[in-house]
């Protein structure tokens, strides 16, 4: 275990104890761990040419749940017509969406992306879903209704939160998306060692201190909260072996949104490579470009086979898998 991991474990042990005697300060401290990215990732050489062509603007942030001195860095391309908003995930940056931006730009769309506070080129050390929402609201005010919103990882949860709160889009694409805060906090608990009471006081901090004007706001972060308010079709793409955001999150989003959501499961693309895979990029662009009322064509494939060439057997969990196959399933292959 690294020195940093040992420090987190030691801190969680202390805060698990203080949660009983000082819930307010403990909730604030646990929240600090929850919202701080693991690292500030750097711009990759493959991303530099596109980012050099962007119109760049720094925008100071304010509003409910927004920390002091926070800012976002916004990147825009195209002529401003047919805007598409792209939202990066946790411990990431706007440039990681470069393949999608390039493909959308080539089809005549005007991509808009941003770095959240503490990510990419934006100042700060942390961000949270309320700050994501504030940024998305501001860009919606500036650009009008979006032709599509394309989000990755934690950005999917943020997109759903904002889209059920007045932001409008014709379509939503969720890639490797977080759909359940219960699953997310369970993963956080497993990685850090924070106990159930420590997580409860963190939730209380969010609801009573950061967003007191929105009762029960923590529950609003889940895909299952008021899904009917979205009203737009969803394309969900998720790798079956994603170790950072398990496939269960995609199933949670699909279950919440019913017939509006179509889930495509990939193989061998993991959590990050899926963003630059040519088949995935093409599928996203075709979904964005298709008429809203029309079904979107998807790549065809042979039936999934069990080892030895026989049809895959029906057994426990087969009903859930069949829902994915109805999408249909995209076997992207190991890369």
Tab-separated table of C-alpha atoms in Angstrom:
chain	number	residue	atom	x	y	z
A	1	UNK	CA	0.000	0.000	0.000
A	2	UNK	CA	1.348	3.422	-0.967
A	3	UNK	CA	2.142	6.138	1.554
A	4	UNK	CA	-0.821	8.164	0.281
A	5	UNK	CA	-3.187	5.208	0.698
A	6	UNK	CA	-1.890	4.602	4.204
A	7	UNK	CA	-2.500	8.246	5.061
A	8	UNK	CA	-6.078	8.035	3.766
A	9	UNK	CA	-6.703	4.893	5.806
A	10	UNK	CA	-5.306	6.507	8.939
A	11	UNK	CA	-7.420	9.592	8.363
A	12	UNK	CA	-10.566	7.539	7.793
A	13	UNK	CA	-9.983	5.683	11.051
A	14	UNK	CA	-9.802	8.991	12.905
A	15	UNK	CA	-12.852	10.475	11.181
A	16	UNK	CA	-14.889	7.315	11.743
A	17	UNK	CA	-14.424	7.982	15.465
A	18	UNK	CA	-15.038	11.739	15.354
A	19	UNK	CA	-18.273	11.208	13.396
A	20	UNK	CA	-19.910	10.290	16.725
A	21	UNK	CA	-18.730	13.330	18.700
A	22	UNK	CA	-18.293	16.072	16.059
A	23	UNK	CA	-20.554	15.242	13.094
A	24	UNK	CA	-20.418	18.733	11.537
A	25	UNK	CA	-16.642	19.064	11.143
A	26	UNK	CA	-16.383	15.369	10.284
A	27	UNK	CA	-18.944	15.654	7.496
A	28	UNK	CA	-17.020	18.570	6.019
A	29	UNK	CA	-13.723	16.660	6.230
A	30	UNK	CA	-15.097	13.482	4.635
A	31	UNK	CA	-16.661	15.562	1.870
A	32	UNK	CA	-13.214	17.047	1.203
A	33	UNK	CA	-11.898	13.542	0.485
A	34	UNK	CA	-14.956	12.635	-1.583
A	35	UNK	CA	-14.744	15.580	-4.005
A	36	UNK	CA	-10.991	15.901	-4.460
A	37	UNK	CA	-9.671	14.382	-7.719
A	38	UNK	CA	-6.948	11.777	-7.308
A	39	UNK	CA	-4.575	13.846	-9.445
A	40	UNK	CA	-4.496	16.591	-12.058
A	41	UNK	CA	-3.988	14.762	-15.340
A	42	UNK	CA	-1.860	16.326	-18.043
A	43	UNK	CA	-2.597	17.149	-21.642
A	44	UNK	CA	-1.543	14.295	-23.940
A	45	UNK	CA	0.387	14.930	-27.177
A	46	UNK	CA	-2.485	13.475	-29.226
A	47	UNK	CA	-4.831	16.061	-27.712
A	48	UNK	CA	-2.666	19.129	-28.336
A	49	UNK	CA	-3.556	19.907	-31.993
A	50	UNK	CA	-7.286	20.062	-31.336
A	51	UNK	CA	-7.009	22.004	-28.082
A	52	UNK	CA	-4.786	24.571	-29.815
A	53	UNK	CA	-7.683	25.420	-32.155
A	54	UNK	CA	-10.257	26.001	-29.405
A	55	UNK	CA	-11.669	29.324	-28.329
A	56	UNK	CA	-10.787	29.394	-24.628
A	57	UNK	CA	-12.451	31.343	-21.833
A	58	UNK	CA	-12.066	31.350	-18.057
A	59	UNK	CA	-15.349	31.859	-16.216
A	60	UNK	CA	-15.541	32.551	-12.452
A	61	UNK	CA	-18.201	30.486	-10.697
A	62	UNK	CA	-20.687	31.287	-7.975
A	63	UNK	CA	-23.942	29.863	-6.694
A	64	UNK	CA	-25.282	27.166	-4.393
A	65	UNK	CA	-22.653	24.568	-3.540
A	66	UNK	CA	-19.867	26.428	-5.363
A	67	UNK	CA	-16.709	26.967	-3.352
A	68	UNK	CA	-14.971	30.359	-3.100
A	69	UNK	CA	-12.623	31.316	-5.901
A	70	UNK	CA	-13.754	28.534	-8.224
A	71	UNK	CA	-13.571	28.806	-12.014
A	72	UNK	CA	-14.127	26.750	-15.131
A	73	UNK	CA	-12.167	26.845	-18.371
A	74	UNK	CA	-14.446	26.541	-21.412
A	75	UNK	CA	-13.363	25.361	-24.875
A	76	UNK	CA	-15.482	25.968	-27.978
A	77	UNK	CA	-15.178	25.045	-31.634
A	78	UNK	CA	-17.236	25.628	-34.757
A	79	UNK	CA	-19.522	28.495	-35.733
A	80	UNK	CA	-21.833	28.243	-32.731
A	81	UNK	CA	-24.646	26.547	-34.652
A	82	UNK	CA	-25.912	23.161	-33.433
A	83	UNK	CA	-24.023	23.152	-30.103
A	84	UNK	CA	-23.068	19.851	-28.488
A	85	UNK	CA	-21.926	19.881	-24.872
A	86	UNK	CA	-19.225	17.416	-23.803
A	87	UNK	CA	-18.635	16.700	-20.112
A	88	UNK	CA	-15.529	14.984	-18.744
A	89	UNK	CA	-15.430	12.683	-15.729
A	90	UNK	CA	-13.589	12.636	-12.420
A	91	UNK	CA	-9.799	13.058	-12.405
A	92	UNK	CA	-10.002	13.964	-16.077
A	93	UNK	CA	-10.130	16.991	-18.367
A	94	UNK	CA	-11.937	18.275	-21.456
A	95	UNK	CA	-9.108	17.230	-23.773
A	96	UNK	CA	-9.773	13.544	-23.068
A	97	UNK	CA	-12.886	13.938	-25.247
A	98	UNK	CA	-10.833	15.063	-28.249
A	99	UNK	CA	-11.805	12.193	-30.578
A	100	UNK	CA	-15.494	12.926	-30.051
A	101	UNK	CA	-14.968	16.674	-30.510
A	102	UNK	CA	-13.094	16.124	-33.790
A	103	UNK	CA	-15.792	13.815	-35.169
A	104	UNK	CA	-18.626	16.162	-34.207
A	105	UNK	CA	-16.808	19.157	-35.642
A	106	UNK	CA	-16.338	17.286	-38.919
A	107	UNK	CA	-20.114	16.785	-39.114
A	108	UNK	CA	-20.845	20.480	-38.726
A	109	UNK	CA	-21.629	20.634	-35.018
A	110	UNK	CA	-20.213	23.181	-32.568
A	111	UNK	CA	-18.662	21.250	-29.670
A	112	UNK	CA	-18.356	22.918	-26.269
A	113	UNK	CA	-16.353	21.361	-23.426
A	114	UNK	CA	-14.988	22.533	-20.097
A	115	UNK	CA	-12.527	21.775	-17.326
A	116	UNK	CA	-14.149	21.616	-13.888
A	117	UNK	CA	-12.439	23.309	-10.920
A	118	UNK	CA	-9.296	21.383	-10.017
A	119	UNK	CA	-9.145	19.667	-13.414
A	120	UNK	CA	-7.248	20.392	-16.611
A	121	UNK	CA	-6.359	24.085	-16.820
A	122	UNK	CA	-8.916	25.260	-14.241
A	123	UNK	CA	-7.694	26.577	-10.912
A	124	UNK	CA	-8.629	24.891	-7.654
A	125	UNK	CA	-8.106	21.533	-5.996
A	126	UNK	CA	-11.570	19.980	-6.015
A	127	UNK	CA	-15.022	20.057	-7.557
A	128	UNK	CA	-18.461	18.588	-6.917
A	129	UNK	CA	-21.679	17.773	-8.741
A	130	UNK	CA	-23.263	21.090	-7.747
A	131	UNK	CA	-20.404	22.921	-9.451
A	132	UNK	CA	-20.786	20.734	-12.544
A	133	UNK	CA	-24.466	21.718	-12.623
A	134	UNK	CA	-23.669	25.418	-12.307
A	135	UNK	CA	-21.261	25.213	-15.260
A	136	UNK	CA	-23.770	23.305	-17.398
A	137	UNK	CA	-26.498	25.832	-16.565
A	138	UNK	CA	-24.279	28.736	-17.581
A	139	UNK	CA	-23.325	27.126	-20.880
A	140	UNK	CA	-26.982	26.344	-21.585
A	141	UNK	CA	-27.846	30.009	-20.977
A	142	UNK	CA	-25.082	31.057	-23.354
A	143	UNK	CA	-25.540	28.512	-26.161
A	144	UNK	CA	-29.235	27.668	-25.908
A	145	UNK	CA	-30.673	24.176	-26.090
A	146	UNK	CA	-28.072	21.572	-27.034
A	147	UNK	CA	-28.318	19.262	-30.008
A	148	UNK	CA	-26.800	16.674	-27.695
A	149	UNK	CA	-24.963	16.260	-24.429
A	150	UNK	CA	-22.144	13.714	-24.456
A	151	UNK	CA	-20.789	12.814	-21.021
A	152	UNK	CA	-18.252	10.407	-19.573
A	153	UNK	CA	-18.051	8.740	-16.153
A	154	UNK	CA	-19.022	11.129	-13.320
A	155	UNK	CA	-20.003	13.619	-16.003
A	156	UNK	CA	-23.016	11.416	-16.799
A	157	UNK	CA	-24.379	11.789	-13.259
A	158	UNK	CA	-23.797	15.542	-13.476
A	159	UNK	CA	-25.517	15.725	-16.866
A	160	UNK	CA	-28.590	13.878	-15.610
A	161	UNK	CA	-28.721	16.132	-12.544
A	162	UNK	CA	-28.616	19.303	-14.681
A	163	UNK	CA	-30.965	18.024	-17.395
A	164	UNK	CA	-33.676	17.351	-14.822
A	165	UNK	CA	-33.267	20.891	-13.557
A	166	UNK	CA	-34.048	23.051	-16.565
A	167	UNK	CA	-31.174	22.404	-18.973
A	168	UNK	CA	-32.495	21.046	-22.286
A	169	UNK	CA	-31.021	18.782	-24.947
A	170	UNK	CA	-32.376	16.713	-27.829
A	171	UNK	CA	-30.261	13.678	-26.919
A	172	UNK	CA	-27.975	12.393	-24.198
A	173	UNK	CA	-24.992	10.063	-24.618
A	174	UNK	CA	-23.598	8.490	-21.468
A	175	UNK	CA	-20.239	6.718	-21.743
A	176	UNK	CA	-19.010	4.633	-18.784
A	177	UNK	CA	-21.471	6.628	-16.736
A	178	UNK	CA	-22.102	6.870	-13.006
A	179	UNK	CA	-25.803	6.216	-12.443
A	180	UNK	CA	-26.071	5.347	-8.754
A	181	UNK	CA	-24.676	7.405	-5.901
A	182	UNK	CA	-25.293	4.433	-3.612
A	183	UNK	CA	-22.878	2.356	-5.709
A	184	UNK	CA	-20.475	5.289	-5.942
A	185	UNK	CA	-20.320	5.859	-2.185
A	186	UNK	CA	-19.990	2.115	-1.590
A	187	UNK	CA	-16.946	2.122	-3.859
A	188	UNK	CA	-15.571	5.202	-2.078
A	189	UNK	CA	-16.093	3.469	1.259
A	190	UNK	CA	-14.238	0.380	0.060
A	191	UNK	CA	-11.275	2.391	-1.224
A	192	UNK	CA	-10.908	4.682	1.783
A	193	UNK	CA	-12.216	2.784	4.810
A	194	UNK	CA	-14.781	5.414	5.828
A	195	UNK	CA	-17.627	3.878	7.819
A	196	UNK	CA	-21.354	4.196	7.361
A	197	UNK	CA	-21.738	6.915	9.991
A	198	UNK	CA	-18.958	9.000	8.435
A	199	UNK	CA	-20.735	8.795	5.084
A	200	UNK	CA	-24.033	9.792	6.689
A	201	UNK	CA	-22.542	12.961	8.192
A	202	UNK	CA	-20.971	13.764	4.808
A	203	UNK	CA	-24.394	13.503	3.196
A	204	UNK	CA	-25.816	15.737	5.941
A	205	UNK	CA	-23.083	18.289	5.184
A	206	UNK	CA	-24.093	18.354	1.504
A	207	UNK	CA	-27.801	18.673	2.233
A	208	UNK	CA	-27.669	21.133	5.140
A	209	UNK	CA	-24.622	23.256	4.348
A	210	UNK	CA	-24.021	23.195	0.580
A	211	UNK	CA	-27.599	23.007	-0.695
A	212	UNK	CA	-30.020	23.795	2.151
A	213	UNK	CA	-32.534	25.263	-0.330
A	214	UNK	CA	-32.888	21.861	-2.056
A	215	UNK	CA	-34.257	19.390	0.538
A	216	UNK	CA	-33.074	15.821	-0.035
A	217	UNK	CA	-30.686	16.912	-2.774
A	218	UNK	CA	-28.447	13.872	-2.235
A	219	UNK	CA	-31.189	11.639	-3.626
A	220	UNK	CA	-31.403	13.851	-6.695
A	221	UNK	CA	-27.931	12.738	-7.785
A	222	UNK	CA	-29.199	9.251	-8.729
A	223	UNK	CA	-30.446	8.354	-12.221
A	224	UNK	CA	-33.638	7.066	-10.602
A	225	UNK	CA	-34.732	10.546	-9.440
A	226	UNK	CA	-37.523	11.981	-11.641
A	227	UNK	CA	-36.327	10.315	-14.873
A	228	UNK	CA	-39.479	11.490	-16.645
A	229	UNK	CA	-38.150	15.062	-16.443
A	230	UNK	CA	-35.402	14.274	-18.948
A	231	UNK	CA	-37.632	13.537	-21.927
A	232	UNK	CA	-34.704	12.945	-24.309
A	233	UNK	CA	-33.488	9.650	-25.792
A	234	UNK	CA	-30.351	8.166	-24.236
A	235	UNK	CA	-27.527	6.153	-25.730
A	236	UNK	CA	-25.485	4.377	-23.058
A	237	UNK	CA	-22.105	2.815	-23.854
A	238	UNK	CA	-20.277	0.842	-21.188
A	239	UNK	CA	-17.567	-1.794	-21.122
A	240	UNK	CA	-18.453	-5.054	-19.410
A	241	UNK	CA	-15.084	-5.103	-17.596
A	242	UNK	CA	-14.991	-1.453	-16.495
A	243	UNK	CA	-13.262	-1.618	-13.100
A	244	UNK	CA	-13.715	2.059	-12.181
A	245	UNK	CA	-17.445	2.380	-12.871
A	246	UNK	CA	-18.962	-1.126	-12.981
A	247	UNK	CA	-21.570	-2.038	-15.578
A	248	UNK	CA	-24.220	-2.045	-12.831
A	249	UNK	CA	-24.299	1.754	-13.119
A	250	UNK	CA	-25.382	1.543	-16.763
A	251	UNK	CA	-28.094	-0.948	-15.846
A	252	UNK	CA	-29.335	1.481	-13.187
A	253	UNK	CA	-29.627	4.297	-15.739
A	254	UNK	CA	-31.315	2.070	-18.285
A	255	UNK	CA	-33.803	0.754	-15.743
A	256	UNK	CA	-34.687	4.281	-14.646
A	257	UNK	CA	-35.269	5.597	-18.165
A	258	UNK	CA	-36.925	2.568	-19.727
A	259	UNK	CA	-37.611	2.614	-23.454
A	260	UNK	CA	-35.866	5.968	-23.923
A	261	UNK	CA	-32.503	4.385	-23.097
A	262	UNK	CA	-30.482	2.027	-25.256
A	263	UNK	CA	-27.488	0.261	-23.747
A	264	UNK	CA	-24.531	-0.952	-25.801
A	265	UNK	CA	-21.992	-3.107	-23.969
A	266	UNK	CA	-18.424	-3.290	-25.252
A	267	UNK	CA	-15.593	-5.713	-24.606
A	268	UNK	CA	-11.968	-4.840	-23.963
A	269	UNK	CA	-12.238	-1.039	-23.965
A	270	UNK	CA	-12.245	-0.431	-20.224
A	271	UNK	CA	-13.143	2.920	-18.710
A	272	UNK	CA	-10.978	5.308	-20.749
A	273	UNK	CA	-10.051	3.711	-24.086
A	274	UNK	CA	-13.744	3.630	-24.969
A	275	UNK	CA	-13.551	7.405	-25.548
A	276	UNK	CA	-11.215	7.110	-28.526
A	277	UNK	CA	-12.342	3.819	-30.063
A	278	UNK	CA	-13.340	4.541	-33.707
A	279	UNK	CA	-16.464	2.345	-33.553
A	280	UNK	CA	-17.673	4.041	-30.396
A	281	UNK	CA	-16.976	7.525	-31.754
A	282	UNK	CA	-18.861	6.682	-34.968
A	283	UNK	CA	-21.801	5.290	-33.016
A	284	UNK	CA	-22.024	8.429	-30.881
A	285	UNK	CA	-21.956	10.741	-33.902
A	286	UNK	CA	-24.614	8.726	-35.745
A	287	UNK	CA	-26.869	8.852	-32.683
A	288	UNK	CA	-26.394	12.616	-32.422
A	289	UNK	CA	-27.089	13.115	-36.136
A	290	UNK	CA	-30.114	10.827	-36.457
A	291	UNK	CA	-33.623	12.305	-36.379
A	292	UNK	CA	-34.881	12.169	-32.805
A	293	UNK	CA	-38.023	10.221	-33.651
A	294	UNK	CA	-36.236	7.658	-35.808
A	295	UNK	CA	-34.467	4.521	-34.552
A	296	UNK	CA	-30.707	4.734	-34.764
A	297	UNK	CA	-28.928	1.988	-36.684
A	298	UNK	CA	-26.320	0.082	-34.723
A	299	UNK	CA	-23.513	-2.222	-35.848
A	300	UNK	CA	-24.599	-5.800	-36.397
A	301	UNK	CA	-22.824	-8.831	-34.995
A	302	UNK	CA	-23.120	-12.558	-34.727
A	303	UNK	CA	-24.966	-13.953	-31.698
A	304	UNK	CA	-22.830	-14.089	-28.588
A	305	UNK	CA	-21.361	-17.566	-28.277
A	306	UNK	CA	-20.242	-19.561	-25.297
A	307	UNK	CA	-16.831	-21.302	-25.450
A	308	UNK	CA	-16.923	-24.053	-28.060
A	309	UNK	CA	-19.258	-22.222	-30.390
A	310	UNK	CA	-22.569	-23.179	-28.777
A	311	UNK	CA	-25.169	-20.490	-28.123
A	312	UNK	CA	-24.664	-18.782	-24.779
A	313	UNK	CA	-26.684	-20.622	-22.128
A	314	UNK	CA	-29.580	-19.067	-20.280
A	315	UNK	CA	-28.990	-18.957	-16.546
A	316	UNK	CA	-28.877	-16.619	-13.566
A	317	UNK	CA	-28.615	-13.039	-14.740
A	318	UNK	CA	-29.604	-13.913	-18.309
A	319	UNK	CA	-32.650	-11.634	-18.242
A	320	UNK	CA	-30.449	-8.658	-17.417
A	321	UNK	CA	-27.977	-9.620	-20.135
A	322	UNK	CA	-30.830	-10.009	-22.661
A	323	UNK	CA	-31.801	-6.386	-22.071
A	324	UNK	CA	-28.313	-5.403	-23.151
A	325	UNK	CA	-28.374	-7.712	-26.161
A	326	UNK	CA	-31.616	-6.110	-27.288
A	327	UNK	CA	-29.638	-2.895	-27.644
A	328	UNK	CA	-27.952	-4.699	-29.548
A	329	UNK	CA	-24.558	-5.516	-28.089
A	330	UNK	CA	-21.392	-4.164	-29.656
A	331	UNK	CA	-18.457	-6.538	-29.296
A	332	UNK	CA	-15.634	-4.072	-29.690
A	333	UNK	CA	-12.894	-6.594	-29.134
A	334	UNK	CA	-9.765	-6.484	-26.993
A	335	UNK	CA	-7.401	-3.595	-27.681
